[in-house]
Amino acid sequence: MNPTDPNAPLNWRPVRHLTIIAERLLKDRILNHLDKLGVSGYTVIESEGRGDRSFVVDEWQGDNIEIQVIARREVIDAVARKLRERYFAHHSIILYAQDVDVLRPEKYGAQ
Amino acid sequence: MNPTDPNAPLNWRPVRHLTIIAERLLKDRILNHLDKLGVSGYTVIESEGRGDRSFVVDEWQGDNIEIQVIARREVIDAVARKLRERYFAHHSIILYAQDVDVLRPEKYGAQ
Amino acid sequence: MNPTDPNAPLNWRPVRHLTIIAERLLKDRILNHLDKLGVSGYTVIESEGRGDRSFVVDEWQGDNIEIQVIARREVIDAVARKLRERYFAHHSIILYAQDVDVLRPEKYGAQ
Amino acid sequence: MNPDPQTGKLAASRRLPQAGDLAPHASALAPAPSPQPRFCFPPFRYRHATRPFAKPMFSADLLAANLLSPMVLAFALGMVAMSLRSDLEIPASMHSAMSIFLLLAIGLKGGKAIALSDPSTLVIPILVTIAAGIVVTLLAYAALRRLVGLSTVDAAAVAAHYGSVSAVTFIAARDVAERVLGPTEGLLVALVVALEIPAIVVGLWLGQRKGGGRLWVSLREVLTGRTMMLLGGGLLIGVLAGPERAARVEPLFVGLFDGVLMLFLLDLGMAAARRLRDVRRVGVRLVAFAMLMPVVAGTLGVFVAHGIGFSAASSAVFGAMLASASYIAAPAAVRLGLPEANPSLYLTAALGMTFPFNLAIGIPIYLAAARWLAS
Amino acid sequence: MNPDPQTGKLAASRRLPQAGDLAPHASALAPAPSPQPRFCFPPFRYRHATRPFAKPMFSADLLAANLLSPMVLAFALGMVAMSLRSDLEIPASMHSAMSIFLLLAIGLKGGKAIALSDPSTLVIPILVTIAAGIVVTLLAYAALRRLVGLSTVDAAAVAAHYGSVSAVTFIAARDVAERVLGPTEGLLVALVVALEIPAIVVGLWLGQRKGGGRLWVSLREVLTGRTMMLLGGGLLIGVLAGPERAARVEPLFVGLFDGVLMLFLLDLGMAAARRLRDVRRVGVRLVAFAMLMPVVAGTLGVFVAHGIGFSAASSAVFGAMLASASYIAAPAAVRLGLPEANPSLYLTAALGMTFPFNLAIGIPIYLAAARWLAS
Amino acid sequence: MNPDPQTGKLAASRRLPQAGDLAPHASALAPAPSPQPRFCFPPFRYRHATRPFAKPMFSADLLAANLLSPMVLAFALGMVAMSLRSDLEIPASMHSAMSIFLLLAIGLKGGKAIALSDPSTLVIPILVTIAAGIVVTLLAYAALRRLVGLSTVDAAAVAAHYGSVSAVTFIAARDVAERVLGPTEGLLVALVVALEIPAIVVGLWLGQRKGGGRLWVSLREVLTGRTMMLLGGGLLIGVLAGPERAARVEPLFVGLFDGVLMLFLLDLGMAAARRLRDVRRVGVRLVAFAMLMPVVAGTLGVFVAHGIGFSAASSAVFGAMLASASYIAAPAAVRLGLPEANPSLYLTAALGMTFPFNLAIGIPIYLAAARWLAS
Ligand SMILES: Nc1ncnc2c1ncn2[C@@H]1O[C@H](COP(=O)(O)O)[C@@H](O)[C@H]1O
Ligand SMILES: Nc1ncnc2c1ncn2[C@@H]1O[C@H](COP(=O)(O)O)[C@@H](O)[C@H]1O
Ligand SMILES: Nc1ncnc2c1ncn2[C@@H]1O[C@H](COP(=O)(O)O)[C@@H](O)[C@H]1O
Ligand code: NA
Ligand code: NA
Ligand code: NA
């Protein structure tokens, strides 16, 4: 079935979606972790925020970044473990996960 | 019952929420599709990202856009069909959908 | 159990997540409400959008803001009540809520 | 480049720091030490106002000259781009940056002018300006209630915009006036600051009378708002630093002013075109108001300014100030203070119609009135 | 800076770098011993083209001189920063702001030049430019199909880039040419605008032949696109406003041009380094194309320009224009009009390889060719 | 503003357009038509250092003069706006753009100075600067451990900031010093670059001693970081391009420097006010440290600079450099390298207290010390 056929049924399939909000300084490091843990992609948004800690150390480049990652549950969990280990103790960072429906699960390493 | 009465009960009602992340060049086209398919509104956020493809062709205006649409399930599905038909084959674009709770479902064409 | 131990189990716990999209002018007021209603933090993103109303009155500073808040359900509901009371009648604003999983529920006043 | 017959005789050694110093090309060119009058701030002298002017231009020429300035053309380009649905977009942060720049630059310039003038000469013009702002607001309110038929709240909201002032219209008018009628008084910038607020206060009061005591909250927001901070703060910095120290930042704030204004107007043209799309919704009577009100207020302003002894050039600019409708400070304040009012009305009228009207047609009218009065 | 044998009698060695060199428009007006040929727009005179030039530089010197300009060095810094994985980042909105500025500034300058020239002298150069753009596109297409072995769509996509023009390469070439070979004709900017579009149209047509009638949609998008609005709109503003009124915005658009260009090239260096990462994917034959095509098109351009009577300096610049590959207007148009084409191919070739090649090596070659032809 | 007796002999009528025209203050100030000394970089000559100076100012005047500069006033405006809870906001990308501009501009200026000086004269000052940076870091560390009572990691983190340098403080100090004590050596900018890094390395080493081998990772991040890329890259571009070619970008990087700095300080004032809110949390002993440490390090710096033969003006600036605490490069490096340290401590101290302290009171003190020593 041609996926670009407008009448093909829509197969929404659940995958895991993780949002990471962290101080901007950590951007390169976190994206490196994501690459190493094998995610198929990510999206980064500039944001600003307040939390427990919220040290805006490098305010010259903007406050926080919000990173969104869609992947298989195990990959998301591996990312969460890594970030918890490295940054929860001393850095300004939060994570939250949810299930979302996508059309091409294979794109995100799920099926 | 006056909806602005602070004591009125909160009637959270489920509606469908679609997130579209696409290369920025497609912005005007996608918003046009949304208008034609009758969504009641949308929100656009600048973002940056990496994926399978991730050609940042027009980096002079920023990388990607993230478009959020709340609407009835059928409208969301119509949007997904249209975008799949037009852009999945050759463009840098992802979609994901989820259920969210809103207070004024009629605002989004749901009830 | 040391939470930064990479092998510690991941205890994803559900909490409530509210998204507020409003005209930019309301930013300071809404953040003030959040502070008073006792949320533990929030994240603000610049956005642009169209809706029923969508008066971009102060376009000199950008169109809309998207505010994300994670908190206990009761706190989220109190925020929703306050914003409904104050702004639904005359302002450009939408709210939607969903459940998300977090690792440190106590951080958001939940447990 | 407007060679000024009066100031060109100053010996170089007497020269005060002058804006021309910032547009160095000009003075560098001149074979003799004749400075260029365009940015020069002569000590305040509004009592010996009317003065002969070398080559009077006719209004037709004036209209053309006005419409062919790079700023007005950039505004038109913005409108065209928007109506062609071009993907041209000015990033929001670039817009913010430009408006911060322009407000601060206007403030600094006014501060410098005040620093150079005798403070006692400021009192009457400031009081007259405040009074004029209030009168125009009430006049607009009455017209909007009776003739346009708006509700109390909507009329109050729109009136607040027309009583207040548009800094960009002020700049455009001063620019043309100086080229055609000669130098203007530096204190005009201080009057812009004075004109900004009273109308907003009166408008909020008119609209909130029945409501409750929100007025003071709104007032605080206006007074600590971005516009006042930058315009008023710039003014204060200009006064405190004085012309000599301020000269160090003038390559940015004076030298680039016109260029940045041109870019800003490109953006404003796009915004105005967006507003114009709503024009059908606002009704023909508001459209008429948006064209006639500026002429009434502008003529009034020219007469008042002439009455207190302003030169023809300054009177024309004062007229344009009264004629202009605010689209930066007032909309934000009114939106927060009178949320029940319909923003389409005031935004479409002020930015979509009155601003381009003044830019293209209004300013030449006020200039003509001022010249006629002075002759 | 550009010691000009004709105007300045100053010994080059005595001249300190001076700001006046940068705000030149004004002094261009001066009747007397005014230096700075660089921004002066002499009435168009391409018929008495070749002119003796005082101190010819050798190509080695020229290469060094070219590579040591602050712009090229900034480009190199950007590449180094990216390859060191520095956290240096130019905000997206700053990039947008700079490209808006540069396109508008180039347009304004061209408009001013046109306003000063006899319109009839423009016709032939414009027609020749359009023809040359189409020829280069077809040539590139043939080479990409036959020699590089790309598919129809990919070949059409890449060809559209090479037939079109890079405004930054144009600026860089003009700059060096004016220092080494003397003033260039102002109308060249108009030719940049004329060269921008035809290749894109031809490329889209080549790629869409089998598809369907999308061509007109794509064409509309190109013509109302950002690049055309700013470049064409700036041109129109420059023509309509005329040199005198335009002078008011020149402290921004002329005075700061080189500085902004330097910042822009810093960013472009980072973008080019990102592109270069894909170089392995595009194949050695496309790499060869990206180096040879500019030399072929550039030499062709020099000859054609010489043929229609351009001066040596202008011919060199015209060569660089034909040699350059678009990386702002064309990629956007091609991506939308030929989505099946692989963007890695055209982006890596145009921005990652041909642009730095021209900046470092190509421009000196076209200069040498033009000088040789003129002697 | 440094009227330079050497260049002032050109007759005004012969004057070509010159950089001083863009820096109008200079010519405005000068009693005679002597053009613009400000941007001229005399060959390095720190051996014939102390020179008579026309009208010595008293410290009270100096303080006032310092506090009334547009930059300091803009800083105050930022603090006021923040404390009034104004909605004034400088977009993040505008802030990034300004800091890119300032760092690159400072680098370019330093590079030009180095290009004009004999390289052998640079060696001793650079070595002395590095040594001084390390000594100040260790001194600060000892004080923070013993007198303030911070933990090892926190003391190391704060010490890294005080051993490093604030580029804006440097600029402010140089500016006042040149107005009051005469020209400063161009190589000072190179010393800013040299002073930036060692303290950060020492601080990270002090804090990581017990941890593990993260030092090299951190070091790499500092060396390839934004600050070093722009400051060091600008320096290199300045040296390689040389003064003549660099002159082309100076209307942007030199002409607008003061104006951009003023806008930057507006933003910095807002940031400092935000920091000050945490002042209660950091304890009175750290507050005392933030006021006394600069005086100690600054005086030390003045003596050392005098010792190696710097002029009074340059010695005062060198003192201010040692006295200043970094709030751009150091915080980022320390946050990544010593995440256990409490950022409130170093941010509040460096930006919230020491920076305004130096701006208002510190700089006059170092000037006075330098003048006293030189007399
Ligand atoms: N309750 C919350 N809701 C939404 N965002 C939050 C919340 N808490 C923290 N954040 C975001 O996460 C960042 C880091 O949080 P923290 O580690 O608590 O400083 C903050 O700057 C916010 O952007
Ligand atoms: N796994 C993913 N998680 C989050 N965002 C993604 C993911 N894959 C792709 N994206 C986003 O979608 C855009 C287009 O993806 P692609 O079509 O795979 O290039 C990317 O630039 C990212 O912003
Ligand atoms: N159906 C929708 N989907 C997504 N965002 C919306 C929707 N409706 C409104 N919005 C956002 O909420 C803002 C305010 O909406 P409104 O009050 O309808 O003008 C709009 O500017 C959009 O950013
Ligand atoms: Na008015
Ligand atoms: Na070409
Ligand atoms: Na220091």
Coordinates of C-alpha atoms and ligand atoms in Angstrom, one line a residue, chain A residues 21-22 47-55 64 91-94, chain C residues 40-43 68-71 104 107-108, ligand 1:
Chain A
I21 CA 14.2 20.8 30.0
A22 CA 17.7 21.8 31.1
S47 CA 12.9 28.3 26.4
E48 CA 13.1 30.2 29.6
G49 CA 12.0 29.0 33.0
R50 CA 12.1 28.8 36.7
G51 CA 12.4 25.8 39.0
D52 CA 14.0 24.7 42.2
R53 CA 17.4 25.6 41.1
S54 CA 17.2 27.5 37.8
F55 CA 20.6 28.9 37.7
N64 CA 17.0 26.9 29.0
H91 CA 22.2 20.6 37.4
S92 CA 19.0 22.4 36.5
I93 CA 17.1 19.8 34.6
I94 CA 13.8 18.0 34.4
Chain C
S40 CA 7.2 24.6 41.9
G41 CA 8.3 25.9 38.5
Y42 CA 7.3 26.6 34.9
T43 CA 8.8 26.9 31.4
Q68 CA 4.2 24.7 30.6
V69 CA 3.6 23.8 34.2
I70 CA 4.0 20.5 35.9
A71 CA 2.2 20.1 39.2
R104 CA 11.0 12.9 40.9
K107 CA 9.9 18.0 42.9
Y108 CA 6.5 19.0 41.6
Ligands
LIG1 N1 7.1 22.4 37.8 C1 7.6 22.7 36.6 N2 6.8 22.9 35.5 C2 7.4 23.2 34.3 N3 8.7 23.4 34.1 C3 9.5 23.2 35.2 C4 9.0 22.9 36.5 N4 10.1 22.8 37.3 C5 11.2 23.1 36.6 N5 10.8 23.3 35.3 C6 11.7 23.7 34.2 O1 12.9 23.0 34.3 C7 14.0 23.9 34.5 C8 15.0 23.3 35.5 O2 14.3 23.1 36.7 P1 15.1 23.1 38.1 O3 16.1 21.9 38.0 O4 14.0 22.8 39.1 O5 15.7 24.4 38.3 C9 13.4 25.2 34.9 O6 14.2 26.3 34.6 C10 12.1 25.1 34.2 O7 12.2 25.6 32.9

